[in-house]
Amino acid sequence: MCQPVTAAPRYERSINDGWTFWKEGDAVKETVSFPHTWNAEDAVDDVPGYYRGTGWYEKTIQINGNLSGKKVFVRFEGANQVVDLYVNGSHAGNHKGGYTAFVFDISDCIHAGDNSFRIKVDNSHNEGIPPLGADFTFFGGIYRNVSLVFVPENHISLEHYASSGVYITTPEVSSEQASVQIETHLSICRPEKKLVLEHQVFDPEGKQVAVIRKSIKKPSASEVVKMALAVPDPTLWDVDSPGLYSVVTRLLDKKGGVIDSRRNTFGIRTFRFDPNKGFFLNGRHIKLIGTNRHQDYLGKGNALPDEMHVRDIRLLKDMGGNFLRISHYPQDELISDECDRLGILTCTEIPVVNRIGLADDFASNCVNMAREMVYQNYNHPSMVAWAYMNEVLLDNSPWQSGDMSKEEYYQKVTDCAGAIDSALRESDPSRPTMIPCDGDRKKYKESGLGDIPDILGFNLYHGWYYSSFDKLGSALDKIHDTFPGKALIVSEYGADADSRLHSFEPECQDYTCDYALLYHKSYIPVILEKEYLSGGAVWNLNDFHSEARGFAVPHFNCKGITTSDRTPKDSYWLYKALFGRSPFIRIGGSDWKIRGGQEEDGKCIKPVEVFASAQEVELSLNGQSLGTKTVKEGSALFDVPFIDGENVLEAQGSDGSADLLRIDFRMIPQDMSQFREISVLMGTRRYFEDRSGGQIWIPEQEYRPESWGYIGGERMYQQNSGGPRPAFEADIIGTDLDPLFQTQRAGLDAFRADIPDGRYFVYLYFADLTGPFRGKPMLYDIGNETLSSGEAERVFSVSINGTTVLSEVNIAREYGYNTAVVQRFPVEVENGSGLDIGFIKSKGIPVLNAIRIIRVQ
């Protein structure tokens, strides 16, 4: 009989609360708790850029009890990106890199009682530390948990890359037996003649299935102990049944007393990536279907509490996903823990993005990050690959600047990649390595970079940044032909979608949920049908912060299939309908609660899509059946005759699933004598739901008698070298309703509405979009640059029913470019004249971005 597992004198406590924080050089101090970032607000305001510099945290921490025979460490789970710790005035340590955990030994700096802690954190750009530039925000601060760890002088190492110190592999697995190899790192600070190391293995039900001990004579200061054992009749870890074993590792003295103890979980499984057949788990072929994930949230930046990390993984599992690319950096340890528990395969990567740094210490910092990443995630059965250098050849500036040739830069990149790849293989020979590439396969072949890792990921955006949906399949085949010996995965694909924008005539780059849905519908079957392809990962699970971006939601990349507050978009429901495991049904546009349109014969017919796992779906409106339809590729489409006011849609699946959606439909009456209000977006086919103001904006229409609409002019497109775009990308100053101002009709003669006599408010929305783009150009649009509009000024006059209300207004001069301007005019309509808004050209063509008319009397 082995001795029962007893508690060892190791303990850990958080020190997250009650820190005084200030930015260097700023007299303003505030009290904060970890997780904390100082960029939660300035990364989303109208001022370009965000604070990248030094922040200080200070606190007095009381440490009670006898510290004799103990070592004390501070463990940081993540802080961006250079940290220096001072304890009682002594410098206790420095760490570079913003996304991995690290520890500082403070044993010699502390004493019983009050201790002064000061932490310096710097997120300044540093050519020696990745990432150097990327399409996400580099939040500064201590954005994960911090704790004090108390251990005995002789202990299972936490100094070894801030890991558990215990590394478990299962090199041989059969249905009868699994071999388990355990490598343990010990830190011996007090010399001993003999110690004993013990491992107890417990199966997923908690039953002990193996135990092994080994005597260690005169252990060294950094002792490494390797042991092997066998587990009979193993329960395999799988995406459908993620059984987790645990190992309790105990360091014993020569009499059998417990000195230190650690518990680690692991899984028994086999996997392989095949260049021609795809991915296999436990000998079974599996297509990897899932997402990428960024670690931020609306209003919080990247300083998230534990439960938010866990919720994201549950969202992915509930969608039917079996794969998560943890990108572009290692994330909170809870992410991998939850993937282990729920059965989601993962890979993670160090944050070398777009280019490498040319500083002398860049490569060594990358190698250290790689080792930290591996050892801190070593025992996770969900982890199946280590990645690095995302789209590293995308940024050509290092060689286009003239400082070196392209060939010289490519050589530096491959040298750095070789060092990282070697470190990964040395640290963990059991898992393959991967480089996620951009879509230009030729340069990865030309540079030799594609020859280094085991797996190549390709981030493909056919039908968004370039090309069209139907070119995806042939592009993948060319990649496979170019790299015949490499396992392949689509490591990114996606299209931006503002959840407030919709269109029944979607266009590329219109930022509507409907275009994004078409995009995903086109990619899914191609990913499934390519046998050689291991799978695909949607970019992204959630919308995430990218400070330099404009577009429909400035400062965010909106390719998420959920919003930044994790509200699912229609594309999420599509994946759940196709890949979810339980009966499911969802009426499309489930978050689009206010809709509108023009009445015709007492109703307004609009399409509604229903996503379902069932074979058939019945849809009803206000208790009346609209019929039953066959579900094809996850959805069925219905024409719905909406009425004015509340509309109750009910969907029933043949598998017993059901859903209900209430929609407030704002009808524009066919009989204009009943007119109350209208809100119109000019120069677009988009609908926009203003959720804060409770309004629905509908697309423009050309005027016809006894109705409303524009007269003359043309729809304005943003002109790009790759072709026109249906909406301007500018970040509009002074509003959160950017889509109201990012489209426009130019050169119009009038806007007319045949409304009845009464008192109205008329709101005209303007923005001069001809000025320079605010923000950094996206590297992903290289070769598709914004071109000049050709119009230097927008100077014009406006009249309402014959009275000039704006005379030679110059929007740019008076308010600035890309700035929201809303002019409100009280108007009396009399004698059946209706409303006639005239636009008169002066020094430049007149423009109108949006118009709202509301009857007040």
XYZ file of N, CA, C and O in Angstrom, residues 334-502:
676
model
N -6.105 29.192 -18.227
C -7.452 28.627 -18.177
C -7.965 28.223 -19.550
O -8.822 27.336 -19.658
N -7.463 28.862 -20.596
C -7.892 28.529 -21.955
C -7.546 27.079 -22.281
O -8.400 26.276 -22.697
N -6.286 26.712 -22.094
C -5.873 25.342 -22.378
C -6.507 24.354 -21.411
O -6.857 23.234 -21.796
N -6.671 24.753 -20.145
C -7.338 23.875 -19.175
C -8.746 23.522 -19.639
O -9.172 22.365 -19.581
N -9.476 24.540 -20.094
C -10.859 24.300 -20.510
C -10.915 23.512 -21.812
O -11.819 22.687 -22.003
N -9.971 23.726 -22.711
C -9.910 22.921 -23.937
C -9.652 21.458 -23.601
O -10.225 20.555 -24.227
N -8.774 21.203 -22.624
C -8.557 19.831 -22.165
C -9.860 19.217 -21.664
O -10.193 18.067 -21.976
N -10.569 19.982 -20.870
C -11.766 19.455 -20.208
C -12.912 19.215 -21.179
O -13.670 18.247 -21.044
N -13.039 20.089 -22.191
C -14.174 20.000 -23.112
C -13.872 19.218 -24.381
O -14.791 18.874 -25.131
N -12.596 18.944 -24.652
C -12.266 18.199 -25.862
C -12.127 19.076 -27.080
O -12.755 18.830 -28.115
N -11.294 20.103 -26.982
C -11.026 20.992 -28.116
C -9.526 20.971 -28.373
O -8.737 21.272 -27.483
N -9.135 20.585 -29.571
C -7.726 20.541 -29.949
C -7.206 21.960 -30.146
O -7.951 22.847 -30.596
N -5.934 22.176 -29.826
C -5.399 23.531 -29.862
C -3.981 23.560 -30.409
O -3.274 22.554 -30.415
N -3.594 24.731 -30.852
C -2.183 25.064 -31.027
C -2.016 26.484 -30.503
O -2.982 27.254 -30.437
N -0.818 26.824 -30.111
C -0.550 28.189 -29.674
C 0.767 28.638 -30.270
O 1.499 27.835 -30.851
N 1.068 29.932 -30.150
C 2.217 30.465 -30.871
C 2.820 31.654 -30.135
O 2.166 32.277 -29.288
N 4.068 31.936 -30.463
C 4.689 33.149 -29.934
C 4.373 34.294 -30.894
O 4.144 34.083 -32.085
N 4.378 35.552 -30.393
C 3.816 36.671 -31.165
C 4.774 37.336 -32.150
O 4.894 38.566 -32.183
N 5.435 36.552 -32.964
C 6.218 37.125 -34.068
C 5.244 37.311 -35.225
O 4.802 36.336 -35.828
N 4.911 38.555 -35.533
C 3.842 38.845 -36.486
C 4.330 39.873 -37.511
O 4.931 40.894 -37.140
N 4.093 39.593 -38.765
C 4.343 40.505 -39.899
C 5.811 40.661 -40.282
O 6.144 40.714 -41.461
N 6.691 40.772 -39.305
C 8.116 40.888 -39.602
C 8.922 40.542 -38.370
O 8.388 40.461 -37.254
N 10.221 40.337 -38.585
C 11.109 40.134 -37.451
C 11.786 41.455 -37.092
O 11.829 42.393 -37.894
N 12.329 41.525 -35.883
C 13.111 42.682 -35.478
C 14.564 42.499 -35.863
O 15.060 41.376 -36.008
N 15.247 43.597 -36.026
C 16.648 43.555 -36.430
C 17.586 43.853 -35.267
O 18.799 43.953 -35.455
N 17.039 43.983 -34.059
C 17.876 44.168 -32.881
C 18.642 42.882 -32.581
O 18.192 41.778 -32.902
N 19.790 43.023 -31.938
C 20.656 41.875 -31.679
C 19.993 40.819 -30.811
O 20.290 39.625 -30.938
N 19.098 41.240 -29.906
C 18.514 40.274 -28.978
C 17.147 39.759 -29.414
O 16.479 39.047 -28.658
N 16.700 40.095 -30.630
C 15.364 39.672 -31.061
C 15.247 38.155 -31.090
O 14.308 37.573 -30.530
N 16.179 37.483 -31.742
C 16.092 36.028 -31.869
C 16.160 35.344 -30.508
O 15.403 34.393 -30.236
N 17.054 35.797 -29.630
C 17.171 35.155 -28.317
C 15.917 35.364 -27.491
O 15.494 34.466 -26.749
N 15.293 36.539 -27.605
C 14.028 36.754 -26.906
C 12.937 35.844 -27.452
O 12.103 35.328 -26.695
N 12.927 35.640 -28.771
C 11.951 34.735 -29.379
C 12.141 33.312 -28.863
O 11.174 32.603 -28.554
N 13.389 32.874 -28.806
C 13.683 31.518 -28.340
C 13.236 31.346 -26.895
O 12.640 30.318 -26.523
N 13.487 32.344 -26.060
C 13.054 32.245 -24.665
C 11.535 32.185 -24.570
O 10.979 31.402 -23.786
N 10.841 33.012 -25.366
C 9.377 32.963 -25.386
C 8.882 31.583 -25.809
O 7.909 31.056 -25.258
N 9.549 31.007 -26.815
C 9.144 29.692 -27.300
C 9.272 28.639 -26.205
O 8.380 27.795 -26.019
N 10.363 28.684 -25.465
C 10.549 27.711 -24.385
C 9.523 27.931 -23.272
O 8.963 26.972 -22.719
N 9.267 29.180 -22.920
C 8.236 29.458 -21.922
C 6.890 28.904 -22.376
O 6.168 28.270 -21.598
N 6.548 29.162 -23.621
C 5.271 28.692 -24.162
C 5.162 27.176 -24.055
O 4.133 26.634 -23.610
N 6.205 26.466 -24.453
C 6.161 25.007 -24.466
C 6.049 24.460 -23.049
O 5.148 23.652 -22.742
N 6.936 24.869 -22.170
C 6.958 24.270 -20.838
C 5.722 24.627 -20.021
O 5.254 23.827 -19.207
N 5.162 25.799 -20.246
C 3.964 26.181 -19.504
C 2.704 25.488 -20.025
O 1.678 25.478 -19.340
N 2.772 24.932 -21.228
C 1.607 24.258 -21.822
C 1.874 22.789 -22.127
O 1.090 22.150 -22.831
N 2.945 22.251 -21.591
C 3.464 20.949 -22.007
C 2.470 19.808 -21.802
O 2.349 18.918 -22.638
N 1.764 19.799 -20.691
C 0.975 18.630 -20.310
C -0.449 18.634 -20.840
O -1.228 17.731 -20.521
N -0.792 19.617 -21.642
C -2.165 19.697 -22.142
C -2.374 18.723 -23.301
O -1.764 18.884 -24.365
N -3.258 17.744 -23.149
C -3.506 16.822 -24.263
C -4.169 17.504 -25.455
O -4.094 17.003 -26.579
N -4.808 18.636 -25.209
C -5.446 19.362 -26.314
C -4.424 19.990 -27.252
O -4.725 20.253 -28.419
N -3.211 20.234 -26.763
C -2.198 20.946 -27.540
C -1.557 20.000 -28.551
O -0.956 18.999 -28.179
N -1.665 20.335 -29.846
C -1.147 19.427 -30.880
C -0.098 20.076 -31.781
O 0.422 19.404 -32.684
N 0.235 21.339 -31.575
C 1.269 21.977 -32.401
C 1.744 23.252 -31.722
O 0.996 23.901 -30.979
N 3.007 23.596 -32.012
C 3.592 24.863 -31.580
C 3.837 25.725 -32.815
O 4.430 25.256 -33.779
N 3.394 26.960 -32.782
C 3.479 27.817 -33.968
C 4.282 29.082 -33.680
O 4.488 29.470 -32.518
N 4.696 29.721 -34.748
C 5.477 30.955 -34.637
C 5.473 31.646 -35.987
O 5.148 31.061 -37.011
N 5.812 32.928 -36.003
C 5.994 33.728 -37.222
C 4.745 33.816 -38.083
O 4.736 33.437 -39.254
N 3.682 34.384 -37.534
C 2.465 34.590 -38.314
C 2.687 35.643 -39.401
O 3.066 36.781 -39.109
N 2.471 35.253 -40.663
C 2.549 36.157 -41.819
C 3.821 37.009 -41.771
O 3.807 38.205 -42.068
N 4.939 36.392 -41.419
C 6.160 37.135 -41.130
C 6.779 37.786 -42.364
O 7.601 38.699 -42.243
N 6.377 37.368 -43.544
C 6.889 37.993 -44.773
C 5.914 39.014 -45.352
O 6.090 39.479 -46.480
N 4.894 39.373 -44.565
C 3.890 40.309 -45.075
C 4.435 41.736 -45.152
O 4.139 42.478 -46.082
N 5.231 42.125 -44.170
C 5.760 43.483 -44.097
C 7.085 43.536 -44.851
O 8.077 42.921 -44.439
N 7.109 44.269 -45.953
C 8.314 44.372 -46.787
C 9.219 45.540 -46.401
O 10.260 45.749 -47.027
N 8.830 46.307 -45.379
C 9.570 47.528 -45.075
C 11.040 47.287 -44.727
O 11.877 48.144 -45.051
N 11.421 46.162 -44.081
C 12.847 46.006 -43.761
C 13.759 46.025 -44.974
O 14.882 46.535 -44.900
N 13.287 45.466 -46.104
C 14.155 45.487 -47.288
C 13.763 46.560 -48.295
O 14.595 47.014 -49.073
N 12.533 47.014 -48.272
C 12.160 48.099 -49.181
C 12.747 49.436 -48.736
O 12.852 50.358 -49.526
N 13.132 49.537 -47.464
C 13.742 50.767 -46.972
C 15.130 50.991 -47.556
O 15.680 52.093 -47.474
N 15.720 49.945 -48.135
C 17.046 50.067 -48.734
C 18.175 49.710 -47.803
O 19.349 49.722 -48.194
N 17.866 49.372 -46.554
C 18.925 49.030 -45.597
C 19.545 47.673 -45.895
O 20.668 47.391 -45.484
N 18.784 46.833 -46.594
C 19.294 45.506 -46.971
C 18.500 45.017 -48.163
O 17.431 45.557 -48.487
N 18.999 44.004 -48.821
C 18.286 43.430 -49.952
C 17.213 42.472 -49.450
O 17.226 42.036 -48.288
N 16.294 42.130 -50.329
C 15.262 41.166 -49.977
C 15.888 39.834 -49.592
O 15.466 39.191 -48.610
N 16.911 39.415 -50.325
C 17.563 38.147 -50.050
C 18.217 38.149 -48.667
O 18.159 37.150 -47.931
N 18.823 39.282 -48.305
C 19.454 39.378 -46.982
C 18.411 39.315 -45.873
O 18.625 38.654 -44.841
N 17.296 39.996 -46.094
C 16.245 39.960 -45.076
C 15.662 38.559 -44.955
O 15.462 38.039 -43.840
N 15.386 37.914 -46.093
C 14.858 36.556 -46.056
C 15.805 35.622 -45.304
O 15.374 34.724 -44.568
N 17.094 35.816 -45.479
C 18.058 34.974 -44.771
C 17.977 35.198 -43.270
O 18.039 34.249 -42.475
N 17.819 36.461 -42.847
C 17.686 36.748 -41.419
C 16.410 36.114 -40.864
O 16.398 35.600 -39.733
N 15.334 36.155 -41.654
C 14.079 35.550 -41.203
C 14.235 34.040 -41.039
O 13.822 33.464 -40.021
N 14.834 33.396 -42.031
C 14.978 31.937 -41.941
C 15.949 31.541 -40.836
O 15.766 30.513 -40.178
N 16.979 32.339 -40.598
C 17.894 32.054 -39.492
C 17.154 32.125 -38.159
O 17.323 31.265 -37.282
N 16.333 33.170 -38.009
C 15.554 33.320 -36.775
C 14.549 32.179 -36.637
O 14.386 31.599 -35.551
N 13.897 31.836 -37.749
C 12.932 30.726 -37.722
C 13.618 29.423 -37.342
O 13.079 28.613 -36.569
N 14.810 29.203 -37.881
C 15.550 27.985 -37.555
C 15.860 27.902 -36.076
O 15.771 26.817 -35.466
N 16.221 29.025 -35.469
C 16.536 29.034 -34.036
C 15.287 28.739 -33.207
O 15.338 27.961 -32.234
N 14.168 29.349 -33.579
C 12.919 29.110 -32.847
C 12.482 27.663 -33.015
O 12.127 26.982 -32.041
N 12.508 27.175 -34.256
C 12.050 25.825 -34.530
C 12.899 24.794 -33.777
O 12.370 23.833 -33.203
N 14.197 24.999 -33.751
C 15.085 24.086 -33.030
C 14.784 24.087 -31.541
O 14.786 23.028 -30.889
N 14.521 25.273 -30.989
C 14.189 25.359 -29.567
C 12.886 24.629 -29.260
O 12.766 23.951 -28.227
N 11.915 24.755 -30.148
C 10.640 24.064 -29.952
C 10.827 22.548 -29.983
O 10.299 21.820 -29.129
N 11.578 22.065 -30.952
C 11.786 20.615 -31.084
C 12.615 20.067 -29.925
O 12.376 18.949 -29.447
N 13.587 20.840 -29.486
C 14.410 20.409 -28.365
C 13.581 20.361 -27.082
O 13.707 19.425 -26.281
N 12.741 21.343 -26.885
C 11.923 21.396 -25.682
C 10.836 20.330 -25.698
O 10.487 19.774 -24.639
N 10.281 20.062 -26.863
C 9.186 19.083 -26.962
C 9.263 18.342 -28.294
O 8.678 18.776 -29.291
N 9.959 17.207 -28.333
C 10.041 16.443 -29.582
C 8.732 15.766 -29.970
O 8.632 15.234 -31.080
N 7.729 15.783 -29.095
C 6.512 15.006 -29.341
C 5.477 15.742 -30.177
O 4.507 15.126 -30.624
N 5.657 17.047 -30.381
C 4.653 17.801 -31.130
C 5.287 18.466 -32.342
O 6.439 18.907 -32.299
N 4.523 18.625 -33.432
C 5.053 19.293 -34.631
C 5.067 20.804 -34.476
O 4.428 21.375 -33.586
N 5.781 21.455 -35.374
C 5.859 22.916 -35.412
C 5.087 23.438 -36.621
O 4.882 22.719 -37.605
N 4.683 24.708 -36.559
C 3.859 25.284 -37.625
C 4.200 26.751 -37.815
O 4.461 27.471 -36.847
N 4.184 27.197 -39.061
C 4.241 28.618 -39.404
C 2.951 28.985 -40.133
O 2.625 28.381 -41.155
N 2.193 29.971 -39.633
C 1.019 30.468 -40.361
C 1.463 31.542 -41.367
O 2.033 32.556 -40.978
N 1.181 31.305 -42.630
C 1.651 32.173 -43.719
C 0.500 33.025 -44.254
O -0.671 32.664 -44.120
N 0.849 34.127 -44.907
C -0.179 34.846 -45.660
C -0.404 34.133 -46.994
O 0.206 33.104 -47.272
N -1.274 34.661 -47.818
C -1.700 33.938 -49.005
C -0.702 33.848 -50.136
O -0.943 33.130 -51.113
N 0.416 34.552 -50.058
C 1.406 34.540 -51.145
C 2.369 33.372 -50.951
O 3.436 33.511 -50.355
N 1.985 32.212 -51.449
C 2.765 30.988 -51.214
C 4.167 31.066 -51.812
O 5.117 30.468 -51.299
N 4.314 31.828 -52.907
C 5.582 31.811 -53.643
C 6.735 32.338 -52.804
O 7.845 31.816 -52.857
N 6.502 33.391 -52.009
C 7.616 33.948 -51.245
C 8.033 33.029 -50.095
O 9.191 33.042 -49.677
N 7.096 32.212 -49.607
C 7.472 31.255 -48.562
C 8.281 30.098 -49.152
O 9.100 29.493 -48.446
N 8.060 29.834 -50.427
C 8.890 28.849 -51.119
C 10.235 29.461 -51.490
O 11.297 28.869 -51.259
N 10.202 30.650 -52.057
C 11.424 31.333 -52.493
C 12.384 31.566 -51.335
O 13.600 31.376 -51.465
N 11.854 31.959 -50.179
C 12.702 32.276 -49.031
C 13.243 31.037 -48.334
O 14.219 31.115 -47.582
N 12.592 29.892 -48.555
C 12.957 28.672 -47.835
C 12.280 28.562 -46.490
O 12.439 27.555 -45.781
N 11.508 29.574 -46.101
C 10.849 29.556 -44.800
C 9.847 28.409 -44.689
O 9.713 27.790 -43.636
N 9.166 28.123 -45.798
C 8.167 27.061 -45.777
C 8.736 25.675 -45.585
O 7.990 24.729 -45.287
N 10.052 25.535 -45.723
C 10.679 24.216 -45.560
C 10.987 23.894 -44.107
O 11.306 22.741 -43.782
N 10.908 24.866 -43.210
C 11.403 24.671 -41.847
C 10.419 23.933 -40.944
O 10.797 22.954 -40.290
N 9.147 24.331 -40.836
C 8.249 23.657 -39.891
C 7.659 22.374 -40.471
O 7.791 22.091 -41.668
N 6.945 21.628 -39.613
C 6.243 20.418 -40.065
C 4.934 20.757 -40.766
O 4.517 20.057 -41.687
N 4.275 21.821 -40.302
C 2.941 22.189 -40.787
C 2.995 23.609 -41.310
O 3.660 24.472 -40.721
N 2.283 23.851 -42.393
C 2.107 25.212 -42.880
C 0.633 25.590 -42.755
O -0.245 24.886 -43.252
N 0.398 26.684 -42.051
C -0.934 27.268 -42.069
C -0.962 28.365 -43.114
O 0.047 29.029 -43.356
N -2.098 28.562 -43.737
C -2.250 29.677 -44.676
C -3.483 30.479 -44.292
O -4.571 29.928 -44.106
N -3.269 31.784 -44.153
C -4.340 32.717 -43.825
C -4.904 33.243 -45.143
O -4.257 34.044 -45.823
N -6.095 32.792 -45.500
C -6.634 33.038 -46.837
C -7.906 33.887 -46.759
O -8.803 33.598 -45.962
N -7.964 34.901 -47.619
C -9.076 35.855 -47.594
C -9.618 36.108 -49.002
O -9.931 37.240 -49.359
N -9.753 35.055 -49.783
C -10.373 35.186 -51.109
C -11.826 35.629 -50.939
O -12.591 35.007 -50.206
N -12.175 36.712 -51.611
C -13.525 37.244 -51.460
C -13.630 38.289 -50.376
O -14.717 38.811 -50.126
N -12.506 38.640 -49.749
C -12.520 39.761 -48.807
C -11.422 40.755 -49.162
O -11.692 41.809 -49.720
N -10.173 40.434 -48.871
C -9.096 41.358 -49.221
C -8.748 41.278 -50.702
O -8.206 42.235 -51.266
N -9.001 40.142 -51.314
C -8.592 39.944 -52.703
C -9.421 38.829 -53.321
O -10.076 38.055 -52.636
N -9.388 38.771 -54.653
C -9.955 37.670 -55.431
C -11.436 37.472 -55.113
O -12.148 38.419 -54.775
N -11.925 36.226 -55.231
C -13.333 35.927 -55.026
C -13.477 34.533 -54.415
O -12.540 33.737 -54.409
N -14.669 34.267 -53.880
C -14.920 32.986 -53.218
C -14.490 31.792 -54.061
O -13.880 30.847 -53.562
N -14.854 31.818 -55.333
C -14.679 30.625 -56.163
C -13.219 30.310 -56.473
O -12.919 29.274 -57.060
N -12.307 31.189 -56.064
C -10.879 30.930 -56.307
C -10.211 30.196 -55.137
O -9.037 29.827 -55.228
N -10.940 29.992 -54.043
C -10.328 29.384 -52.855
C -9.825 27.973 -53.133
O -8.691 27.626 -52.784
N -10.642 27.148 -53.748
C -10.261 25.761 -53.979
C -9.007 25.626 -54.813
O -8.097 24.842 -54.480
N -8.928 26.376 -55.897
C -7.744 26.290 -56.762
C -6.518 26.843 -56.050
O -5.399 26.338 -56.231
N -6.715 27.883 -55.211
C -5.584 28.421 -54.452
C -5.028 27.377 -53.490
O -3.804 27.232 -53.342
N -5.901 26.630 -52.837
C -5.448 25.577 -51.929
C -4.701 24.485 -52.682
O -3.676 23.970 -52.211
N -5.211 24.116 -53.846
C -4.536 23.079 -54.633
C -3.132 23.524 -55.042
O -2.184 22.723 -55.041
N -2.973 24.782 -55.387
C -1.648 25.295 -55.756
C -0.701 25.272 -54.560
O 0.487 24.972 -54.703
N -1.230 25.600 -53.380
C -0.406 25.530 -52.173
C 0.041 24.101 -51.920
O 1.208 23.830 -51.603
N -0.889 23.165 -52.061
C -0.564 21.752 -51.855
C 0.481 21.275 -52.859
O 1.404 20.523 -52.511
N 0.373 21.727 -54.083
C 1.362 21.353 -55.111
C 2.722 21.989 -54.827
O 3.766 21.392 -55.105
N 2.722 23.191 -54.280
C 3.980 23.891 -53.995
C 4.719 23.271 -52.811
O 5.950 23.233 -52.787
N 3.951 22.773 -51.835
C 4.555 22.176 -50.631
C 4.013 20.754 -50.451
O 3.260 20.476 -49.512
N 4.383 19.830 -51.333
C 3.766 18.498 -51.332
C 4.040 17.688 -50.070
O 3.276 16.789 -49.744
N 5.101 17.967 -49.348
C 5.421 17.180 -48.168
C 4.955 17.786 -46.864
O 5.285 17.272 -45.789
N 4.204 18.867 -46.943
C 3.797 19.577 -45.739
C 2.321 19.353 -45.420
O 1.463 19.411 -46.316
N 2.042 19.114 -44.144
C 0.660 19.140 -43.696
C 0.152 20.577 -43.782
O 0.897 21.528 -43.524
N -1.109 20.737 -44.162
C -1.672 22.068 -44.398
C -2.938 22.281 -43.585
O -3.729 21.354 -43.373
N -3.129 23.530 -43.168
C -4.363 23.938 -42.516
C -4.664 25.379 -42.933
O -3.736 26.167 -43.154
N -5.932 25.711 -43.092
C -6.320 27.110 -43.292
C -6.351 27.731 -41.897
O -7.292 27.535 -41.127
N -5.295 28.448 -41.573
C -5.135 28.946 -40.210
C -5.943 30.211 -39.943
O -6.139 30.579 -38.784
N -6.411 30.870 -40.997
C -7.325 32.012 -40.852
C -8.197 32.118 -42.084
O -7.730 31.898 -43.203
N -9.451 32.486 -41.892
C -10.333 32.970 -42.961
C -11.489 33.700 -42.299
O -11.928 33.337 -41.215
N -11.959 34.764 -42.922
C -13.058 35.506 -42.329
C -13.348 36.798 -43.067
O -12.572 37.234 -43.923
N -14.466 37.413 -42.740
C -14.892 38.679 -43.334
C -15.458 39.567 -42.234
O -16.190 39.092 -41.353
N -15.118 40.857 -42.267
C -15.608 41.779 -41.251
C -17.118 41.960 -41.350
O -17.675 42.063 -42.454
N -17.765 42.029 -40.181
C -19.204 42.253 -40.139
C -19.552 43.036 -38.877
O -19.265 42.592 -37.767
N -20.163 44.188 -39.070
C -20.733 44.960 -37.974
C -22.116 44.371 -37.704
O -22.973 44.345 -38.598
N -22.352 43.911 -36.486
C -23.622 43.234 -36.187
C -24.826 44.146 -36.379
O -25.960 43.669 -36.443
N -24.607 45.461 -36.498
C -25.707 46.407 -36.700
C -26.050 46.587 -38.175
O -27.059 47.228 -38.494
N -25.216 46.052 -39.073
C -25.387 46.267 -40.510
C -25.917 45.022 -41.208
O -25.414 43.912 -40.984
N -26.895 45.236 -42.090
C -27.487 44.134 -42.850
C -27.765 44.608 -44.267
O -27.879 45.806 -44.540
